[in-house]
PDB file of C-alpha atoms in Angstrom:
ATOM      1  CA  UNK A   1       0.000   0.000   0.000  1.00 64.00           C
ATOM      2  CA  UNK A   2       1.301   3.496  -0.935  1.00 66.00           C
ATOM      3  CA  UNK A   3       0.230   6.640   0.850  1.00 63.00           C
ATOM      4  CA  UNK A   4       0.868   9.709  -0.896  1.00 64.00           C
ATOM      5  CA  UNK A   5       1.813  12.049   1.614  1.00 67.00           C
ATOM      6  CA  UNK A   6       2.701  15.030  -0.270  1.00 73.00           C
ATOM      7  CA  UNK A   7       0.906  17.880   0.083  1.00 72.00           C
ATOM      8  CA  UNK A   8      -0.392  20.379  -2.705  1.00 68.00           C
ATOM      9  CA  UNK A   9       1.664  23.300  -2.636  1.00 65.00           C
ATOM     10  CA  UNK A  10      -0.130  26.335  -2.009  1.00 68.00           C
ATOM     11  CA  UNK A  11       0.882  28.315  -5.192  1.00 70.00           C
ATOM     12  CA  UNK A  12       1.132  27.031  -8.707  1.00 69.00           C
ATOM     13  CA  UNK A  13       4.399  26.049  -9.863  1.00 75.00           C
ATOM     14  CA  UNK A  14       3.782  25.839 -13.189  1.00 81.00           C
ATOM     15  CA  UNK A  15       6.869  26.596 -15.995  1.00 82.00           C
ATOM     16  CA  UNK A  16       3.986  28.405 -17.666  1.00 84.00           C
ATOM     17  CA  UNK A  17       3.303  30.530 -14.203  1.00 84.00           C
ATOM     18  CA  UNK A  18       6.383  31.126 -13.354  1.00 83.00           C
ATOM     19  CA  UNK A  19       7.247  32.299 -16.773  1.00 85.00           C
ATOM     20  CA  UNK A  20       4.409  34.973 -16.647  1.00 87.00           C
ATOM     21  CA  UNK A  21       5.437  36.203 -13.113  1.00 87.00           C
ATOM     22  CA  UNK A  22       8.898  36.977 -14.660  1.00 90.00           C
ATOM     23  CA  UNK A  23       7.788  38.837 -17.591  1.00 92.00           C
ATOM     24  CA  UNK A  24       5.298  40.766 -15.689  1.00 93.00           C
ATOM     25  CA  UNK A  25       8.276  41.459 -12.798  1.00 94.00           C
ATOM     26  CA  UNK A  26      10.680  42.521 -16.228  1.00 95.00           C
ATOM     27  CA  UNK A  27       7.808  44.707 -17.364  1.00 95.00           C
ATOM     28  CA  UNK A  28       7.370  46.344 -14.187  1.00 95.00           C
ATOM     29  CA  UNK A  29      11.363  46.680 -13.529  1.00 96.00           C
ATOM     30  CA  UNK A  30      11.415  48.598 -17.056  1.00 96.00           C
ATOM     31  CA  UNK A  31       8.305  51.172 -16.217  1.00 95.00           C
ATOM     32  CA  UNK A  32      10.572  52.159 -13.115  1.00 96.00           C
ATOM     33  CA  UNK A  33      13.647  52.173 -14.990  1.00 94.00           C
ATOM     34  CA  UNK A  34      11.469  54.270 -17.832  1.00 95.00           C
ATOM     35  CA  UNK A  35       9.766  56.880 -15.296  1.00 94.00           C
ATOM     36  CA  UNK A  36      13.326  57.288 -13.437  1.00 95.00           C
ATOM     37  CA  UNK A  37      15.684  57.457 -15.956  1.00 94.00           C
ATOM     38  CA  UNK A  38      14.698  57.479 -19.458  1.00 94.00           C
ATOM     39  CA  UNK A  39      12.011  60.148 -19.523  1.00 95.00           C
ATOM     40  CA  UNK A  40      13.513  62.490 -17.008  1.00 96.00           C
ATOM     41  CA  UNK A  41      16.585  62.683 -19.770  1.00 95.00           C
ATOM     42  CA  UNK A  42      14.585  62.776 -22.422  1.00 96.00           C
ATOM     43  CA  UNK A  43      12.812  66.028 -20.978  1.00 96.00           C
ATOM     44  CA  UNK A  44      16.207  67.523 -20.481  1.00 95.00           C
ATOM     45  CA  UNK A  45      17.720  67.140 -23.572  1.00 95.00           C
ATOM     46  CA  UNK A  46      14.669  68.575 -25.356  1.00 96.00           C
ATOM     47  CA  UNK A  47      14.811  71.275 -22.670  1.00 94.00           C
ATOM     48  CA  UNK A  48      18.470  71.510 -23.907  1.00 93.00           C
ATOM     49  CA  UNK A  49      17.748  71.654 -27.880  1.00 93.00           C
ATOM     50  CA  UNK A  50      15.269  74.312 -27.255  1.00 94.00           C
ATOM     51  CA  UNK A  51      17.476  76.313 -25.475  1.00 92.00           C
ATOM     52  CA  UNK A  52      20.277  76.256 -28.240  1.00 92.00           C
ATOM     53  CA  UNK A  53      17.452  77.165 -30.839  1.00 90.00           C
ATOM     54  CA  UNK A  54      17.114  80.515 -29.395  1.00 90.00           C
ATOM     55  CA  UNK A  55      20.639  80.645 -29.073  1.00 92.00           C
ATOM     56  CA  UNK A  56      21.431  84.574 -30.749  1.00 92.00           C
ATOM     57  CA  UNK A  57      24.677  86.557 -30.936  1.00 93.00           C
ATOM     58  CA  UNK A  58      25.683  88.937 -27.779  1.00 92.00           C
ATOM     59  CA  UNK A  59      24.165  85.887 -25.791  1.00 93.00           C
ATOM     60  CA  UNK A  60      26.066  84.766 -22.286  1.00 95.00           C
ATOM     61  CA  UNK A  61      27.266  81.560 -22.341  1.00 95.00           C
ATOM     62  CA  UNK A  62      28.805  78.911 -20.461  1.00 95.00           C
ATOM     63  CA  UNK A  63      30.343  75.482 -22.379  1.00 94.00           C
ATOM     64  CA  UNK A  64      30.392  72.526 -21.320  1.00 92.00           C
ATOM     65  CA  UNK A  65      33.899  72.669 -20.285  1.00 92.00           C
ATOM     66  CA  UNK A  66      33.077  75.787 -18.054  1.00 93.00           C
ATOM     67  CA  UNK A  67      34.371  78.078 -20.209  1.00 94.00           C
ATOM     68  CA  UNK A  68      32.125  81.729 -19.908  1.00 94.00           C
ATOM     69  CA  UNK A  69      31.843  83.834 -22.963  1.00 95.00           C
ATOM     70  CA  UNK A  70      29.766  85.825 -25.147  1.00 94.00           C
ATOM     71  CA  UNK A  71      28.496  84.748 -28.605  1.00 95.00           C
ATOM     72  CA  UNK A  72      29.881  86.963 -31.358  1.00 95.00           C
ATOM     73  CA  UNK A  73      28.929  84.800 -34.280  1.00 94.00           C
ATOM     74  CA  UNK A  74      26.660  81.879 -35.379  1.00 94.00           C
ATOM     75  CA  UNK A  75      28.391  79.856 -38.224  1.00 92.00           C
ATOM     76  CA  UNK A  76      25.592  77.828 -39.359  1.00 87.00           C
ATOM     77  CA  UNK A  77      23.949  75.474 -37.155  1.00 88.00           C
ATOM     78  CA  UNK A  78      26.031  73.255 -35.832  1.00 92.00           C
ATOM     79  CA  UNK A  79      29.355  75.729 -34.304  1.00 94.00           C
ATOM     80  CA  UNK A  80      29.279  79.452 -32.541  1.00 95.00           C
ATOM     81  CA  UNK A  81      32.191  81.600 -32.204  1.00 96.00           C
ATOM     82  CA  UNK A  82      32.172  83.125 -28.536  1.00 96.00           C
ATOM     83  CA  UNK A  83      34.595  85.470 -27.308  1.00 95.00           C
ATOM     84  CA  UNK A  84      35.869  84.747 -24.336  1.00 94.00           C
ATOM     85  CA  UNK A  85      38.301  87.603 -23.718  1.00 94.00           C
ATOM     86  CA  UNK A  86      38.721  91.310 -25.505  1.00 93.00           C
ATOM     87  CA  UNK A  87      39.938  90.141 -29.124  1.00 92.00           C
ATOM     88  CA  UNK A  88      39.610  86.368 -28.008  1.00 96.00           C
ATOM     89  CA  UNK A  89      37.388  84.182 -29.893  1.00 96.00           C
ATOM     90  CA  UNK A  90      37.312  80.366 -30.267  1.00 96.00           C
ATOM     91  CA  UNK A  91      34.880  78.015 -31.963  1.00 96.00           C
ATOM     92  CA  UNK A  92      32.558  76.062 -29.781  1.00 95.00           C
ATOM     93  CA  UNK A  93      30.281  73.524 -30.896  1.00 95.00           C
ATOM     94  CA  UNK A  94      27.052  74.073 -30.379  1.00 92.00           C
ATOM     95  CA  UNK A  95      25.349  71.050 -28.548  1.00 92.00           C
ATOM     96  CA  UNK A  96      28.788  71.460 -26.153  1.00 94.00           C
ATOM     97  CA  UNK A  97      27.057  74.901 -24.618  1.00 95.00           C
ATOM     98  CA  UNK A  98      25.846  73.972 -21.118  1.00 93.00           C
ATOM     99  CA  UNK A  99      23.996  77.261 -20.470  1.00 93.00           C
ATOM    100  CA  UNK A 100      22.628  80.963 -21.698  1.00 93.00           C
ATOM    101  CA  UNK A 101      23.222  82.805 -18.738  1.00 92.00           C
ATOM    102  CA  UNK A 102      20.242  85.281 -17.871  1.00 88.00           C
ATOM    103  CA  UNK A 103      20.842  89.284 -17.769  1.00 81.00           C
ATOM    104  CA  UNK A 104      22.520  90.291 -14.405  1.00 74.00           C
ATOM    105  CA  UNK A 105      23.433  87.243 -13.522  1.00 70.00           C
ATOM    106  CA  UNK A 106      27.268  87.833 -11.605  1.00 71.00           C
ATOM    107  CA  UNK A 107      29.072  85.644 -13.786  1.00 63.00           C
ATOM    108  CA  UNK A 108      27.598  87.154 -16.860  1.00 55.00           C
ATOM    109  CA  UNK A 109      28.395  90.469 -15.594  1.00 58.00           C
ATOM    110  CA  UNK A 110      32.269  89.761 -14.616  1.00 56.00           C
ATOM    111  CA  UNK A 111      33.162  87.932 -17.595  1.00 51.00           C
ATOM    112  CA  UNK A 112      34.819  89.505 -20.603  1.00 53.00           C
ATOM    113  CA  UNK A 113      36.056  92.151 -18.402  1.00 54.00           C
ATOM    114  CA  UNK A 114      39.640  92.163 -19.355  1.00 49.00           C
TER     115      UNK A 114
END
């Protein structure tokens, strides 16, 4: 005589189960990773493109590299000259400008003052 004491679990163990719980745990991982990470970048580097399209000469600038100066030309659309000191002007690429600072701002105001 054989007595079958095994119990039934108390979940379903199923490969077909368990395979949905994982996808459903991936989905979920990805909506956090999308909400936290993804879109929050996306945002900014739109925020970031619209700021260099109303990028004009005699703007303040910073670069990316830190570098504060005003724009003196726009040579097409992908580089800006910006003079950084009197009679000093370098090339900058445009999607390497970090900021436009605003009017009365004190860094605006104290550089170029050579």
């Amino acid at each position: 005589m054989v007595v079958d004491n095994t119990e039934p679990a108390p979940y379903d163990l199923s490969p077909q189960k368990m395979l949905s719980d994982t996808g459903v745990f991936l989905l979920f991982l990805f909506a956090i990773f999308y909400f936290l990470l993804i879109r929050p970048q996306q945002k900014r580097y739109k925020a970031h493109q619209h700021m260099l399209t109303g990028l004009q000469k005699g703007a303040r600038i910073v670069t990316g590299g830190g570098i504060i100066g005003t724009v003196s030309k726009l040579e097409g659309k992908d580089v800006v000259l910006v003079e950084i000191a009197q009679g000093v002007r370098v090339r900058v690429a445009r999607d390497h400008i970090g900021d436009i600072l605003p009017e009365g701002s004190p860094a605006a105001e104290t550089a170029n003052d050579n």
